[in-house]
Short mmCIF file of C-alpha atoms and ligand atoms in Angstrom, two decimals:
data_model
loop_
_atom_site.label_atom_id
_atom_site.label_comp_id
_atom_site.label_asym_id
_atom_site.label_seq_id
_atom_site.Cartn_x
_atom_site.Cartn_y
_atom_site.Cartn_z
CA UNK A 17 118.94 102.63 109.49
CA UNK A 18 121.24 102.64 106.38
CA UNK A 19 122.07 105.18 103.99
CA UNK A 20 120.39 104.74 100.87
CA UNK A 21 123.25 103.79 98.42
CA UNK A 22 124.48 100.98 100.25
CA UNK A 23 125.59 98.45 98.88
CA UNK A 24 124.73 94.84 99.66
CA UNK A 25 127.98 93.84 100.66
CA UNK A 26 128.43 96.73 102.97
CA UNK A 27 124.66 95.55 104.36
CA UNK A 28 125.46 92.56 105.05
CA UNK A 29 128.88 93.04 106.36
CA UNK A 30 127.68 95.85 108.67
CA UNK A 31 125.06 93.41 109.78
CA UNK A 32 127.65 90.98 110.64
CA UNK A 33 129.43 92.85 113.05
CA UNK A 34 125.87 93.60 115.06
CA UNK A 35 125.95 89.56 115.74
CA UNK A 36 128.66 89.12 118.29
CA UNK A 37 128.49 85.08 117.45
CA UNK A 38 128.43 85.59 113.84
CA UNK A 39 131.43 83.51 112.07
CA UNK A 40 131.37 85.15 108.90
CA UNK A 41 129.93 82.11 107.37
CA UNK A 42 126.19 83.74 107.19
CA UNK A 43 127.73 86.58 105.09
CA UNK A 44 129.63 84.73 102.97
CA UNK A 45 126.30 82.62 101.84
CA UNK A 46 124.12 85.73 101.34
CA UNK A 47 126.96 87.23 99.06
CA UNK A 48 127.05 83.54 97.10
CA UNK A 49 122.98 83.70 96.70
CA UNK A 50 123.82 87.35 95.40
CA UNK A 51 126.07 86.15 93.21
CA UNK A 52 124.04 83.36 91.76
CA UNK A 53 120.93 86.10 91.10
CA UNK A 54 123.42 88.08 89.36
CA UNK A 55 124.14 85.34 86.79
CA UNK A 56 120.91 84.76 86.35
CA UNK A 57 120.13 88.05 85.97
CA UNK A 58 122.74 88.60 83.33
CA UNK A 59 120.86 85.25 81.42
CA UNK A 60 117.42 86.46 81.94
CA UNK A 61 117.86 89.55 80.11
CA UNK A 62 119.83 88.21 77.23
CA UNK A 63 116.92 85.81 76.58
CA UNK A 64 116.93 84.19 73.22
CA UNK A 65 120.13 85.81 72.26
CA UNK A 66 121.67 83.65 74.44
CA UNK A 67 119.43 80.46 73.66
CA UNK A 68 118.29 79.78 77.43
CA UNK A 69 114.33 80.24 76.00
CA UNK A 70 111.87 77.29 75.56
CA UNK A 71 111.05 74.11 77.21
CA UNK A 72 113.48 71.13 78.31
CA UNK A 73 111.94 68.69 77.17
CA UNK A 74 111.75 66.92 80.82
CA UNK A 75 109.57 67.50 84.18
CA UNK A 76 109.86 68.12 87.60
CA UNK A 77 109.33 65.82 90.53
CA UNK A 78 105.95 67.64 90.47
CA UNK A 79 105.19 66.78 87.37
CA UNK A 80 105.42 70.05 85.91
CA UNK A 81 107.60 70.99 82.28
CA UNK A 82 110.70 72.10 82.70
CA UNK A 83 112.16 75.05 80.84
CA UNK A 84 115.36 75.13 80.06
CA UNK A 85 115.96 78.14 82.19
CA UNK A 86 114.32 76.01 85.36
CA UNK A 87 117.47 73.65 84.95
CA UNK A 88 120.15 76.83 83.94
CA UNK A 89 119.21 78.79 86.93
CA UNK A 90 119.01 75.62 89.40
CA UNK A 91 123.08 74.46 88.50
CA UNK A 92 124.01 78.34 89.08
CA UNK A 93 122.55 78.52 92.25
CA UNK A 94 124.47 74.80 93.33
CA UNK A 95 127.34 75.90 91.37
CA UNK A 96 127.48 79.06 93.27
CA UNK A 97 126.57 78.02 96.83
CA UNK A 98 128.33 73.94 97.26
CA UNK A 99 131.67 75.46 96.90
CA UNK A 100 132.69 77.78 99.98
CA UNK A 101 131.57 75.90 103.03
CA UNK A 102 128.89 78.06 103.99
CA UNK A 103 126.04 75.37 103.57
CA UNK A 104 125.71 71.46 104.10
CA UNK A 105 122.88 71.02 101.77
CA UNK A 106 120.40 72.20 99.32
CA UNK A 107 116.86 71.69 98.13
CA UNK A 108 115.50 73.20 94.99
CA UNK A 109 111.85 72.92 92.89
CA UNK A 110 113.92 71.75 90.69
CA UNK A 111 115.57 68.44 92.50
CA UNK A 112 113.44 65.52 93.67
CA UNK A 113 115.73 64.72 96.63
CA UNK A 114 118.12 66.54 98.66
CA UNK A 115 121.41 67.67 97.80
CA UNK A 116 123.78 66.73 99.23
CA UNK A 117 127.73 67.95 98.33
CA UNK A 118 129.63 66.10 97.36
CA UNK A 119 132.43 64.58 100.03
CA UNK A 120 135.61 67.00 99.22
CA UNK A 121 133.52 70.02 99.23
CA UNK A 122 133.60 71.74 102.82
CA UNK A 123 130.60 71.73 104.73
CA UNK A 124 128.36 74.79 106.38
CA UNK A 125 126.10 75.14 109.28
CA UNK A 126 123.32 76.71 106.49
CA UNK A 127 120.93 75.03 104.23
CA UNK A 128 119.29 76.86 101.63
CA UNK A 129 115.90 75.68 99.95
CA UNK A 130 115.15 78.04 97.15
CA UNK A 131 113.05 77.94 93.94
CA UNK A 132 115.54 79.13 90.68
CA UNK A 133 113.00 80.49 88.76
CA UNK A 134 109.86 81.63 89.48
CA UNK A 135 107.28 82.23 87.37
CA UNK A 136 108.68 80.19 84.71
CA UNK A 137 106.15 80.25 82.33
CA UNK A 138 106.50 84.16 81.86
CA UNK A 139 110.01 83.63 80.69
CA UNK A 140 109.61 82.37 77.09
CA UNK A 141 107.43 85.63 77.02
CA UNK A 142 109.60 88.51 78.42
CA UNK A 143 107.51 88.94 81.85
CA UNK A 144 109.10 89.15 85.17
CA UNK A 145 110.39 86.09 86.70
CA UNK A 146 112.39 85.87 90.04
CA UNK A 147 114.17 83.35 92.42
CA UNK A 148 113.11 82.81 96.29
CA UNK A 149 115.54 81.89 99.06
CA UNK A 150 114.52 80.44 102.51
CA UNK A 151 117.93 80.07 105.07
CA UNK A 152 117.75 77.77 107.89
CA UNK A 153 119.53 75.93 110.05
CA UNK A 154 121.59 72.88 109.73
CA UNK A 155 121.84 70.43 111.79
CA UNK A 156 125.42 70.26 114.10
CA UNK A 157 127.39 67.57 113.29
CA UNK A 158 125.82 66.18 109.94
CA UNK A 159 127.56 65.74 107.38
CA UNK A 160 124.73 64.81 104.51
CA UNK A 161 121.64 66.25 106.25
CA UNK A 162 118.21 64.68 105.24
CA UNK A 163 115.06 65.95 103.86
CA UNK A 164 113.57 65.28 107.85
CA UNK A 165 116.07 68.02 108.78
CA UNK A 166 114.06 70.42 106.20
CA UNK A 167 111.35 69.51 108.30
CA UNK A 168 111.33 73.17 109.98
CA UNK A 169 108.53 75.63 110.10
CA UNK A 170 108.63 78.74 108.98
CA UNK A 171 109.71 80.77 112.29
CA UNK A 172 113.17 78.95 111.99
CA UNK A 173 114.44 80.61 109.07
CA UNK A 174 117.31 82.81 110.06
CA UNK A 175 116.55 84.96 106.30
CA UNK A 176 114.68 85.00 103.35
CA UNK A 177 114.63 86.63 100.06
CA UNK A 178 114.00 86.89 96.26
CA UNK A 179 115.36 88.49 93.70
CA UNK A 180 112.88 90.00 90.95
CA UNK A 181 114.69 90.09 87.29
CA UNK A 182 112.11 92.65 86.32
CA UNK A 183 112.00 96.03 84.31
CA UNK A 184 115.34 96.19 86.83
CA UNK A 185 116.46 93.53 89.14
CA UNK A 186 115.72 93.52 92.77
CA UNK A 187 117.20 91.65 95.74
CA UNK A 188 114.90 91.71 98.53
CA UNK A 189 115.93 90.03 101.73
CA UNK A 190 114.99 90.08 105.54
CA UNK A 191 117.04 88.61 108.38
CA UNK A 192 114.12 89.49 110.67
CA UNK A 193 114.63 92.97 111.47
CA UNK A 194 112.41 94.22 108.67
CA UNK A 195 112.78 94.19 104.69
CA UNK A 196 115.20 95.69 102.60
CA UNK A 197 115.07 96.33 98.75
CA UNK A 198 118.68 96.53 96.50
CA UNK A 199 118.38 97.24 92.94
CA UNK A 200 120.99 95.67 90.70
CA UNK A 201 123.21 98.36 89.52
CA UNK A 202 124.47 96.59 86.12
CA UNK A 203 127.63 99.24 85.65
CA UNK A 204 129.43 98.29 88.92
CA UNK A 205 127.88 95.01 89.39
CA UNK A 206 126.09 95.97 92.92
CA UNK A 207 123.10 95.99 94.46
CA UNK A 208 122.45 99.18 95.84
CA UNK A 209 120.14 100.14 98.98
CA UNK A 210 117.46 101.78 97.37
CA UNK A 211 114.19 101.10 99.75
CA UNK A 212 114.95 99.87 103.51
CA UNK A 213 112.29 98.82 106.56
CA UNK A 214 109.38 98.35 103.75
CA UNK A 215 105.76 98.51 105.36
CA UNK A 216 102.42 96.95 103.89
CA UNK A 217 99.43 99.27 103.81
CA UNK A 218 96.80 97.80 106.08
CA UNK A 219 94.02 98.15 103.85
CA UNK A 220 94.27 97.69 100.06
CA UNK A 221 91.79 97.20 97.08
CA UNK A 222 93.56 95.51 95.01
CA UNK A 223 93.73 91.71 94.46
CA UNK A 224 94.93 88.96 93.01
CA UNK A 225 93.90 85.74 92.00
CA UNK A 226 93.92 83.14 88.82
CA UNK A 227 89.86 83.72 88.40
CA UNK A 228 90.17 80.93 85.78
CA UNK A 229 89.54 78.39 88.85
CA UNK A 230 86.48 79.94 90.14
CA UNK A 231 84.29 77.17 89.50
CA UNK A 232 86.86 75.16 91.72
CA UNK A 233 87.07 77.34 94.58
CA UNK A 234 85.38 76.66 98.25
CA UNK A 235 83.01 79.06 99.40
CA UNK A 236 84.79 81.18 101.80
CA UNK A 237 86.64 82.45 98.82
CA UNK A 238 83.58 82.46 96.29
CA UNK A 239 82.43 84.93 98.74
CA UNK A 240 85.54 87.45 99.27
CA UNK A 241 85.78 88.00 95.29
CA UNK A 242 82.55 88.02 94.98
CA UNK A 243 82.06 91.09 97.23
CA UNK A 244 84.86 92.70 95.87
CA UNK A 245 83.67 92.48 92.31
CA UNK A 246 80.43 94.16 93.82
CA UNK A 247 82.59 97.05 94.34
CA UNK A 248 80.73 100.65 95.71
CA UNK A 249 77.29 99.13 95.33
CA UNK A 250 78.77 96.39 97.32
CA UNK A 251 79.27 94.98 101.04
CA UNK A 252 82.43 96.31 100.50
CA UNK A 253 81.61 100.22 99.85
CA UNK A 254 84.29 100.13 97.54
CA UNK A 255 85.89 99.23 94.71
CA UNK A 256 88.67 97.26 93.75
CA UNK A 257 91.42 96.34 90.99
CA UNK A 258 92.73 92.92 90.14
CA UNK A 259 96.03 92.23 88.88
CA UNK A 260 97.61 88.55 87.90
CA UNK A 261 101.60 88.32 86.65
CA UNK A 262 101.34 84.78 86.62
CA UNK A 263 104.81 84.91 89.58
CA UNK A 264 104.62 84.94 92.66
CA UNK A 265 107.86 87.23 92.96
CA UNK A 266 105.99 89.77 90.62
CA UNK A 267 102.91 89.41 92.77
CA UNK A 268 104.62 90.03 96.28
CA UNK A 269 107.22 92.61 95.13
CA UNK A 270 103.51 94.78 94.34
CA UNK A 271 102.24 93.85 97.45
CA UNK A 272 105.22 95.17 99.81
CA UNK A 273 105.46 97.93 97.07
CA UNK A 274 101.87 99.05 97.30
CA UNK A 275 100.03 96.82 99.47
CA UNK A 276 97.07 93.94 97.73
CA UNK A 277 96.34 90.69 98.54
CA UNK A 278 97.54 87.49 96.70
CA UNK A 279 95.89 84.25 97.11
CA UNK A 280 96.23 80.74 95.67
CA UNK A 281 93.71 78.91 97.75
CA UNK A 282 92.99 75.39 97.46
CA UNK A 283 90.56 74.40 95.26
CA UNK A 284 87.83 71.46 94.77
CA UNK A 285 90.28 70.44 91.55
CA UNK A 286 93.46 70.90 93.65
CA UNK A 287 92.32 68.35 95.91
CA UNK A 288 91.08 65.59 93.44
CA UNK A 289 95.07 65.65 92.45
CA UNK A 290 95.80 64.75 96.12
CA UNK A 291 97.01 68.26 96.23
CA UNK A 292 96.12 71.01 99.06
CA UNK A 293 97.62 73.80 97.17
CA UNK A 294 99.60 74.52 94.06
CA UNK A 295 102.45 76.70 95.93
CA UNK A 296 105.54 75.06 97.58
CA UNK A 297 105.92 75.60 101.07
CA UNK A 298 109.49 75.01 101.92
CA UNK A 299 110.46 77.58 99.08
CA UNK A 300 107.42 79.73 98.32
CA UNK A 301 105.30 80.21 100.75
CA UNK A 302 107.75 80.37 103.96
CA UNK A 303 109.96 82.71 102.70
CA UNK A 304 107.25 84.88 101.23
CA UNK A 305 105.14 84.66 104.21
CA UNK A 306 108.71 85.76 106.65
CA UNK A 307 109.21 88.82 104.17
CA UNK A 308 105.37 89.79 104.06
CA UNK A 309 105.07 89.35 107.79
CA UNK A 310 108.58 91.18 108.16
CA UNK A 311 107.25 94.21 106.77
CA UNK A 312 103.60 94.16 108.61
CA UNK A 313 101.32 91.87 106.55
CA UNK A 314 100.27 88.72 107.10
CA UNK A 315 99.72 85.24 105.98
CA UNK A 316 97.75 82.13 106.15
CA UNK A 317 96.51 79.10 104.13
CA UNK A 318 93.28 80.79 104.95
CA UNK A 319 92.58 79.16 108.13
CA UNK A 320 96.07 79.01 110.40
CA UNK A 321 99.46 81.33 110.03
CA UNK A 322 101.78 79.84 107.24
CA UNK A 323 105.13 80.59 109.25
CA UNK A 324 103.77 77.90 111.90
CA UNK A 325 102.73 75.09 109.69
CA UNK A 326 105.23 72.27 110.66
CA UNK A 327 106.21 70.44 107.84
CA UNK A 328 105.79 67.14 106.57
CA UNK A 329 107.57 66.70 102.85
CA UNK A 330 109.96 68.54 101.11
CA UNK A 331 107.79 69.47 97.94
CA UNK A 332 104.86 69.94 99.98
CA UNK A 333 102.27 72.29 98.84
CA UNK A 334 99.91 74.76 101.00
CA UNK A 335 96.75 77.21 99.81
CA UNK A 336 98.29 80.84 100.32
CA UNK A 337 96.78 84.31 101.32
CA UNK A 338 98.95 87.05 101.92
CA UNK A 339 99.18 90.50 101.50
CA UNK A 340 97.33 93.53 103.67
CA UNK A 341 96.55 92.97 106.89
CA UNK A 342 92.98 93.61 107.27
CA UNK A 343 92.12 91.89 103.74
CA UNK A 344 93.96 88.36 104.45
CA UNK A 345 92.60 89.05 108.48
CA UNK A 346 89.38 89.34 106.60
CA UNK A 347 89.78 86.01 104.12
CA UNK A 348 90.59 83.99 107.18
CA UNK A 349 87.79 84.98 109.28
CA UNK A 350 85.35 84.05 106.87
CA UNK A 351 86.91 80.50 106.57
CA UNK A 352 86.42 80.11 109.95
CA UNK A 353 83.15 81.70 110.64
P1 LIG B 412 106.98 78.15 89.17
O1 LIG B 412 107.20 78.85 87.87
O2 LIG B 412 108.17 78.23 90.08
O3 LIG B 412 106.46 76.75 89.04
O4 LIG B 412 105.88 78.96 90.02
C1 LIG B 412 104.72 79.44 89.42
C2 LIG B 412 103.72 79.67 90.51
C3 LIG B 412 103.69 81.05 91.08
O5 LIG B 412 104.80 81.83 90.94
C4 LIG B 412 102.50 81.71 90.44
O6 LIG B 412 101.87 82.54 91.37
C5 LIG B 412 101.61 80.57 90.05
O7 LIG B 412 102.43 79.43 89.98
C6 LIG B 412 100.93 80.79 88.74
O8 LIG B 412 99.95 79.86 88.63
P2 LIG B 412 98.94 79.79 87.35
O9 LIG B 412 99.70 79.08 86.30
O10 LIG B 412 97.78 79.03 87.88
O11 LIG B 412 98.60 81.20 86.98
MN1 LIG B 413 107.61 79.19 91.86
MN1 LIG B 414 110.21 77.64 89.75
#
């Protein structure tokens, strides 16, 4: 256990010394990702005074608008991660392809897929938005890894994280020894310790869900909201309260806060795009689902574990349910039933 009130540098340097193999070089890349979330910190709450609002005018390999804060945040985190030799390569939302560094920068055994900013479409409005980290391994020997060498499921990643530029800003990371909160402390530049070994209530009753696809979605989940919209008079004896932020990093941050459940199933639209779910696995869904199970939850795509799903493309996208326990054990089992 830590002392509340330490800082993340101390965390993660204390943590290095438990690994009797550890180089240094898994340090150093944690304290680069917390230096990136700091800058983007510092631009998310200057907003329009510093001009980063609006759209791009461009799109994403997924076909989605940019915002000019999608591209900001995505050269801050390459800007602050190609340059010390902790990582061999990067992949990002916000990049179609790998990338690679380029040939005089030194190379690391990490690669880092993360998602700059989360919940995009809040920012233009002043609701939270966040960035999510997934760490894995790369490759020995490689000097431009591939996206095949992405290709790793969930239960490889050696951390995961977000930070949550919120009311205050929160790094939240787990090296798989539990989950640990740091709150941004803006006067000496630090995140501070504030919440450590976070645990997810079993039971909740409290979800969350964009209900404007309910004419989309398949039964199993036309019956789970249905029965908790029934409330007391329903199967459910009880009743419950519904929350949408619109980010994921909003939406989990409650969840290992208070407990809930957050789905984005897939959906009879979904897959007449050729899509199985809107959310990203390689830098959503993994790192959300390491974190969630990290601290006692659990998640699925509603019918098999997330964190074992082996992947096939780098932008791939998977239905998620996560939160509680019970209520995502319960989800599951009626997909299967
Ligand atoms: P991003 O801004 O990185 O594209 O992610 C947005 C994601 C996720 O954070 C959120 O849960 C969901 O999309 C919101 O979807 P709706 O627009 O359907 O509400
Ligand atoms: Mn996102
Ligand atoms: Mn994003």
């Amino acid at each position: 256990m830590y002392q509340i009130g330490t800082t993340l540098t101390q965390y993660i340097i204390f943590e290095q010394r438990n690994h009797t193999d550890a180089t240094g070089e898994f340090t150093g890349l944690l304290n680069d990702i917390s230096t990136a979330c700091k800058k983007i910190a510092a631009l998310t709450s200057k907003g329009a005074l510093v001009g980063v609002l609006g759209a791009a005018g461009s799109e994403n390999v997924q076909g989605e608008e940019q915002k000019k804060m999608d591209i900001i945040t995505n050269d801050v985190f390459i800007e602050a991660l190609e340059n010390n030799g902790h990582v061999a390569a990067l992949a990002s939302e916000e990049m179609e392809a790998v990338y690679n560094l380029p040939a005089d920068k030194p190379r690391g055994p990490y690669m880092v897929t993360f998602d700059p900013l989360d919940g995009s479409s809040n920012m233009d409005v002043n609701v939270s938005v966040g960035t999510i980290f997934s760490i894995i391994k790369a490759p020995k020997g490689t000097e431009n890894p591939t996206a095949d060498d992405f290709m790793q499921p969930g239960t490889t990643q050696i951390a995961a994280g977000y930070c949550l530029y919120g009311p205050s800003t929160m790094m939240v990371i787990t090296t798989g020894k539990g989950v640990n909160m740091f709150t941004l402390d803006r006067d000496c530049g630090e995140f501070i310790l504030t919440r450590q070994d976070v645990q997810i209530p079993e039971d909740t009753e409290e979800f969350a869900i964009n209900t404007s696809n309910q004419r989309y979605w398949d039964a199993p989940v036309q019956r789970y909201i249905s029965e908790c919209l029934q409330g007391a008079e329903g199967p459910r004896g009880k009743n419950f309260n519904m929350r949408w932020v619109a980010s994921m990093v909003a939406e989990v941050h409650r969840i290992l806060m208070r407990g809930g459940i957050f789905m984005y199933p897939t959906d009879a639209k979904l897959r007449a795009s050729g899509k199985e779910g809107k959310l990203r696995l390689l830098y959503e869904a993994s790192p959300m689902s390491m974190l969630i199970e990290q601290a006692g939850g659990a998640s699925t795509t509603g019918r098999e574990r997330i964190m074992d799903i082996q992947p096939s493309e780098l932008h791939q996208r998977v239905p998620v349910v996560l939160g509680s326990k019970n209520e995502v054990e319960r989800l599951t089992a009626y997909h299967t039933e």
